[in-house]
Amino acid sequence: MPDRLFFTESDEANELLANDPMALLVGFSLDQQVTVQQAFLGPLRLRERLGSFDAATLASVALEPVFREKPAIHRFPSKMAERVHALAVEVRDSYDGHAERVWTEAADAAELRANIAALPGFGEMKVKSLAAVLANRYGVDAARELVPPHPTLGDVDSPQALLDYQAAKREHKLSLRASGAR
């Protein structure tokens, strides 16, 4: 298990992401229409503002005001507060509040894919990206066959690797657009 994931410029946020499975899921949930750094800083900001960070807390409090507090946690505070709340309810109700059970209880890749895809806000791209992190950073065997051939956050193992990933991601998106335009 890594002692930190290098998804933000904050060492404290990176440590939280590596050590708290709920923080990792919330970061992925927020990773939409903002930078990776901003998305994955969200769990730390939530913990600082709420005083604790677990599925039961996130499922039981009004998150929108917390998301709107300056600096805002996401550029779409209402929608993302709703999504994080739904994620927390799912983890609380389906996994007894233990986010790591999403992957530790998956018998194989198909079950892991189904578990991740059932989380609110997790489409195919997030399934593959989270699987890459689980396979490459946590050694989760069931995740290995879900790892896509293109760069993902699972490749990020340093601050420089994050910058390299973001550049490769931009290139990948451009090549997808170019091939789709033909």
mmCIF file of C-alpha atoms in Angstrom:
data_model
loop_
_atom_site.group_PDB
_atom_site.id
_atom_site.type_symbol
_atom_site.label_atom_id
_atom_site.label_comp_id
_atom_site.label_asym_id
_atom_site.label_seq_id
_atom_site.Cartn_x
_atom_site.Cartn_y
_atom_site.Cartn_z
ATOM 1 C CA MET A 1 0.000 0.000 0.000
ATOM 2 C CA PRO A 2 1.437 3.395 -0.923
ATOM 3 C CA ASP A 3 1.918 6.003 1.792
ATOM 4 C CA ARG A 4 0.711 8.704 -0.623
ATOM 5 C CA LEU A 5 -0.763 9.152 -4.064
ATOM 6 C CA PHE A 6 0.672 12.067 -6.018
ATOM 7 C CA PHE A 7 -2.600 13.478 -7.348
ATOM 8 C CA THR A 8 -2.364 16.946 -5.733
ATOM 9 C CA GLU A 9 0.282 19.435 -4.667
ATOM 10 C CA SER A 10 -0.709 18.883 -1.023
ATOM 11 C CA ASP A 11 1.247 16.223 0.829
ATOM 12 C CA GLU A 12 -1.567 15.972 3.394
ATOM 13 C CA ALA A 13 -4.184 15.405 0.667
ATOM 14 C CA ASN A 14 -1.953 12.840 -1.061
ATOM 15 C CA GLU A 15 -1.549 10.944 2.216
ATOM 16 C CA LEU A 16 -5.296 10.981 2.866
ATOM 17 C CA LEU A 17 -5.988 9.617 -0.626
ATOM 18 C CA ALA A 18 -3.544 6.760 -0.133
ATOM 19 C CA ASN A 19 -4.712 5.816 3.354
ATOM 20 C CA ASP A 20 -8.466 6.371 3.235
ATOM 21 C CA PRO A 21 -10.387 4.362 0.615
ATOM 22 C CA MET A 22 -13.415 6.666 0.979
ATOM 23 C CA ALA A 23 -11.200 9.654 0.170
ATOM 24 C CA LEU A 24 -9.960 7.869 -2.945
ATOM 25 C CA LEU A 25 -13.533 7.184 -4.101
ATOM 26 C CA VAL A 26 -14.632 10.758 -3.374
ATOM 27 C CA GLY A 27 -11.639 12.107 -5.302
ATOM 28 C CA PHE A 28 -12.585 9.995 -8.312
ATOM 29 C CA SER A 29 -16.190 11.105 -7.959
ATOM 30 C CA LEU A 30 -15.087 14.759 -8.107
ATOM 31 C CA ASP A 31 -12.713 14.183 -11.029
ATOM 32 C CA GLN A 32 -14.915 15.758 -13.666
ATOM 33 C CA GLN A 33 -14.609 19.153 -15.344
ATOM 34 C CA VAL A 34 -11.881 20.300 -12.938
ATOM 35 C CA THR A 35 -8.171 19.557 -12.753
ATOM 36 C CA VAL A 36 -7.027 16.301 -11.192
ATOM 37 C CA GLN A 37 -5.352 18.354 -8.474
ATOM 38 C CA GLN A 38 -8.573 20.186 -7.575
ATOM 39 C CA ALA A 39 -10.702 17.035 -7.659
ATOM 40 C CA PHE A 40 -8.411 15.055 -5.386
ATOM 41 C CA LEU A 41 -7.922 17.959 -2.979
ATOM 42 C CA GLY A 42 -11.687 17.759 -2.336
ATOM 43 C CA PRO A 43 -11.573 14.949 0.251
ATOM 44 C CA LEU A 44 -9.079 16.875 2.407
ATOM 45 C CA ARG A 45 -11.199 20.016 2.225
ATOM 46 C CA LEU A 46 -14.275 18.018 3.197
ATOM 47 C CA ARG A 47 -12.463 16.486 6.168
ATOM 48 C CA GLU A 48 -11.212 19.912 7.296
ATOM 49 C CA ARG A 49 -14.683 21.455 7.026
ATOM 50 C CA LEU A 50 -16.633 18.563 8.533
ATOM 51 C CA GLY A 51 -14.146 17.534 11.210
ATOM 52 C CA SER A 52 -14.368 13.901 10.136
ATOM 53 C CA PHE A 53 -14.447 12.006 6.892
ATOM 54 C CA ASP A 54 -16.346 8.749 6.576
ATOM 55 C CA ALA A 55 -19.318 7.406 4.650
ATOM 56 C CA ALA A 56 -21.751 7.838 7.556
ATOM 57 C CA THR A 57 -20.817 11.496 8.041
ATOM 58 C CA LEU A 58 -20.914 12.301 4.317
ATOM 59 C CA ALA A 59 -24.284 10.547 4.005
ATOM 60 C CA SER A 60 -25.852 12.368 6.949
ATOM 61 C CA VAL A 61 -24.898 16.030 6.548
ATOM 62 C CA ALA A 62 -26.018 18.713 4.108
ATOM 63 C CA LEU A 63 -23.004 18.800 1.811
ATOM 64 C CA GLU A 64 -23.963 21.630 -0.533
ATOM 65 C CA PRO A 65 -23.066 24.436 1.924
ATOM 66 C CA VAL A 66 -19.781 22.652 2.638
ATOM 67 C CA PHE A 67 -19.031 22.457 -1.095
ATOM 68 C CA ARG A 68 -19.911 26.144 -1.603
ATOM 69 C CA GLU A 69 -17.692 27.429 1.227
ATOM 70 C CA LYS A 70 -14.744 29.397 -0.173
ATOM 71 C CA PRO A 71 -12.691 28.128 -1.780
ATOM 72 C CA ALA A 72 -15.365 25.988 -3.408
ATOM 73 C CA ILE A 73 -14.582 22.282 -3.492
ATOM 74 C CA HIS A 74 -15.783 21.969 -7.096
ATOM 75 C CA ARG A 75 -16.911 24.283 -9.867
ATOM 76 C CA PHE A 76 -20.345 22.599 -9.703
ATOM 77 C CA PRO A 77 -20.909 22.529 -5.939
ATOM 78 C CA SER A 78 -24.574 21.556 -5.948
ATOM 79 C CA LYS A 79 -24.238 18.642 -8.379
ATOM 80 C CA MET A 80 -21.032 17.334 -6.828
ATOM 81 C CA ALA A 81 -22.372 17.609 -3.280
ATOM 82 C CA GLU A 82 -25.328 15.530 -4.449
ATOM 83 C CA ARG A 83 -23.021 12.986 -6.105
ATOM 84 C CA VAL A 84 -20.726 12.647 -3.064
ATOM 85 C CA HIS A 85 -23.775 12.251 -0.833
ATOM 86 C CA ALA A 86 -25.123 9.475 -3.091
ATOM 87 C CA LEU A 87 -21.704 7.798 -3.123
ATOM 88 C CA ALA A 88 -21.520 7.945 0.671
ATOM 89 C CA VAL A 89 -25.026 6.476 0.999
ATOM 90 C CA GLU A 90 -24.041 3.628 -1.355
ATOM 91 C CA VAL A 91 -20.848 2.883 0.595
ATOM 92 C CA ARG A 92 -22.656 3.144 3.928
ATOM 93 C CA ASP A 93 -25.572 0.933 2.889
ATOM 94 C CA SER A 94 -23.881 -1.603 0.593
ATOM 95 C CA TYR A 95 -20.466 -1.890 2.239
ATOM 96 C CA ASP A 96 -21.224 -1.028 5.892
ATOM 97 C CA GLY A 97 -19.243 2.189 5.458
ATOM 98 C CA HIS A 98 -16.052 0.394 4.410
ATOM 99 C CA ALA A 99 -15.155 1.793 0.975
ATOM 100 C CA GLU A 100 -12.294 -0.668 0.490
ATOM 101 C CA ARG A 101 -14.843 -3.492 0.352
ATOM 102 C CA VAL A 102 -15.731 -2.255 -3.152
ATOM 103 C CA TRP A 103 -12.509 -3.948 -4.288
ATOM 104 C CA THR A 104 -11.443 -6.280 -1.466
ATOM 105 C CA GLU A 105 -14.625 -8.333 -1.758
ATOM 106 C CA ALA A 106 -14.572 -8.574 -5.566
ATOM 107 C CA ALA A 107 -13.782 -12.169 -6.540
ATOM 108 C CA ASP A 108 -12.673 -11.255 -10.061
ATOM 109 C CA ALA A 109 -12.465 -8.469 -12.636
ATOM 110 C CA ALA A 110 -16.111 -8.794 -13.661
ATOM 111 C CA GLU A 111 -17.307 -8.380 -10.086
ATOM 112 C CA LEU A 112 -14.914 -5.490 -9.495
ATOM 113 C CA ARG A 113 -16.142 -3.754 -12.657
ATOM 114 C CA ALA A 114 -19.744 -4.224 -11.505
ATOM 115 C CA ASN A 115 -18.972 -2.932 -7.998
ATOM 116 C CA ILE A 116 -17.242 0.214 -9.268
ATOM 117 C CA ALA A 117 -19.797 0.848 -12.036
ATOM 118 C CA ALA A 118 -22.599 0.671 -9.451
ATOM 119 C CA LEU A 119 -21.119 3.656 -7.594
ATOM 120 C CA PRO A 120 -22.898 6.947 -8.353
ATOM 121 C CA GLY A 121 -20.979 8.958 -10.953
ATOM 122 C CA PHE A 122 -18.653 6.116 -12.008
ATOM 123 C CA GLY A 123 -18.813 5.480 -15.735
ATOM 124 C CA GLU A 124 -16.509 3.325 -17.834
ATOM 125 C CA MET A 125 -13.604 5.805 -17.814
ATOM 126 C CA LYS A 126 -13.614 6.032 -14.022
ATOM 127 C CA VAL A 127 -13.941 2.261 -13.723
ATOM 128 C CA LYS A 128 -10.768 1.836 -15.786
ATOM 129 C CA SER A 129 -8.870 4.650 -14.101
ATOM 130 C CA LEU A 130 -9.715 3.488 -10.567
ATOM 131 C CA ALA A 131 -8.866 -0.079 -11.586
ATOM 132 C CA ALA A 132 -5.466 1.134 -12.810
ATOM 133 C CA VAL A 133 -4.792 2.815 -9.456
ATOM 134 C CA LEU A 134 -5.925 -0.303 -7.587
ATOM 135 C CA ALA A 135 -3.787 -2.599 -9.752
ATOM 136 C CA ASN A 136 -0.663 -0.441 -10.017
ATOM 137 C CA ARG A 137 -0.561 1.206 -6.586
ATOM 138 C CA TYR A 138 -2.339 -1.310 -4.323
ATOM 139 C CA GLY A 139 -1.636 -4.618 -6.067
ATOM 140 C CA VAL A 140 -5.308 -5.573 -6.445
ATOM 141 C CA ASP A 141 -5.207 -8.599 -8.747
ATOM 142 C CA ALA A 142 -8.884 -8.400 -9.754
ATOM 143 C CA ALA A 143 -8.200 -4.921 -11.184
ATOM 144 C CA ARG A 144 -5.362 -5.927 -13.527
ATOM 145 C CA GLU A 145 -7.442 -6.946 -16.526
ATOM 146 C CA LEU A 146 -9.486 -3.729 -16.307
ATOM 147 C CA VAL A 147 -6.435 -1.481 -16.780
ATOM 148 C CA PRO A 148 -6.631 0.266 -20.159
ATOM 149 C CA PRO A 149 -3.640 0.554 -22.527
ATOM 150 C CA HIS A 150 -3.637 4.359 -22.408
ATOM 151 C CA PRO A 151 -2.180 6.516 -19.602
ATOM 152 C CA THR A 152 -4.212 6.684 -16.375
ATOM 153 C CA LEU A 153 -3.807 7.936 -12.829
ATOM 154 C CA GLY A 154 -2.557 4.437 -12.053
ATOM 155 C CA ASP A 155 0.692 5.427 -13.778
ATOM 156 C CA VAL A 156 1.238 8.382 -11.432
ATOM 157 C CA ASP A 157 3.914 7.674 -8.825
ATOM 158 C CA SER A 158 5.474 11.133 -8.380
ATOM 159 C CA PRO A 159 4.698 14.831 -8.902
ATOM 160 C CA GLN A 160 6.482 14.687 -12.283
ATOM 161 C CA ALA A 161 4.515 11.591 -13.284
ATOM 162 C CA LEU A 162 1.294 13.560 -12.662
ATOM 163 C CA LEU A 163 2.451 16.246 -15.092
ATOM 164 C CA ASP A 164 3.488 13.573 -17.603
ATOM 165 C CA TYR A 165 0.105 11.837 -17.203
ATOM 166 C CA GLN A 166 -1.788 15.075 -17.807
ATOM 167 C CA ALA A 167 0.229 15.761 -20.977
ATOM 168 C CA ALA A 168 -0.309 12.189 -22.210
ATOM 169 C CA LYS A 169 -4.032 12.429 -21.411
ATOM 170 C CA ARG A 170 -4.333 15.587 -23.508
ATOM 171 C CA GLU A 171 -2.531 13.824 -26.385
ATOM 172 C CA HIS A 172 -4.759 10.761 -26.049
ATOM 173 C CA LYS A 173 -7.922 12.889 -26.152
ATOM 174 C CA LEU A 174 -6.655 14.754 -29.215
ATOM 175 C CA SER A 175 -5.916 11.488 -31.017
ATOM 176 C CA LEU A 176 -9.386 10.161 -30.129
ATOM 177 C CA ARG A 177 -10.994 13.314 -31.508
ATOM 178 C CA ALA A 178 -8.890 13.149 -34.654
ATOM 179 C CA SER A 179 -9.735 9.493 -35.306
ATOM 180 C CA GLY A 180 -13.435 10.154 -34.643
ATOM 181 C CA ALA A 181 -13.483 13.088 -37.054
ATOM 182 C CA ARG A 182 -12.328 10.943 -39.989
#
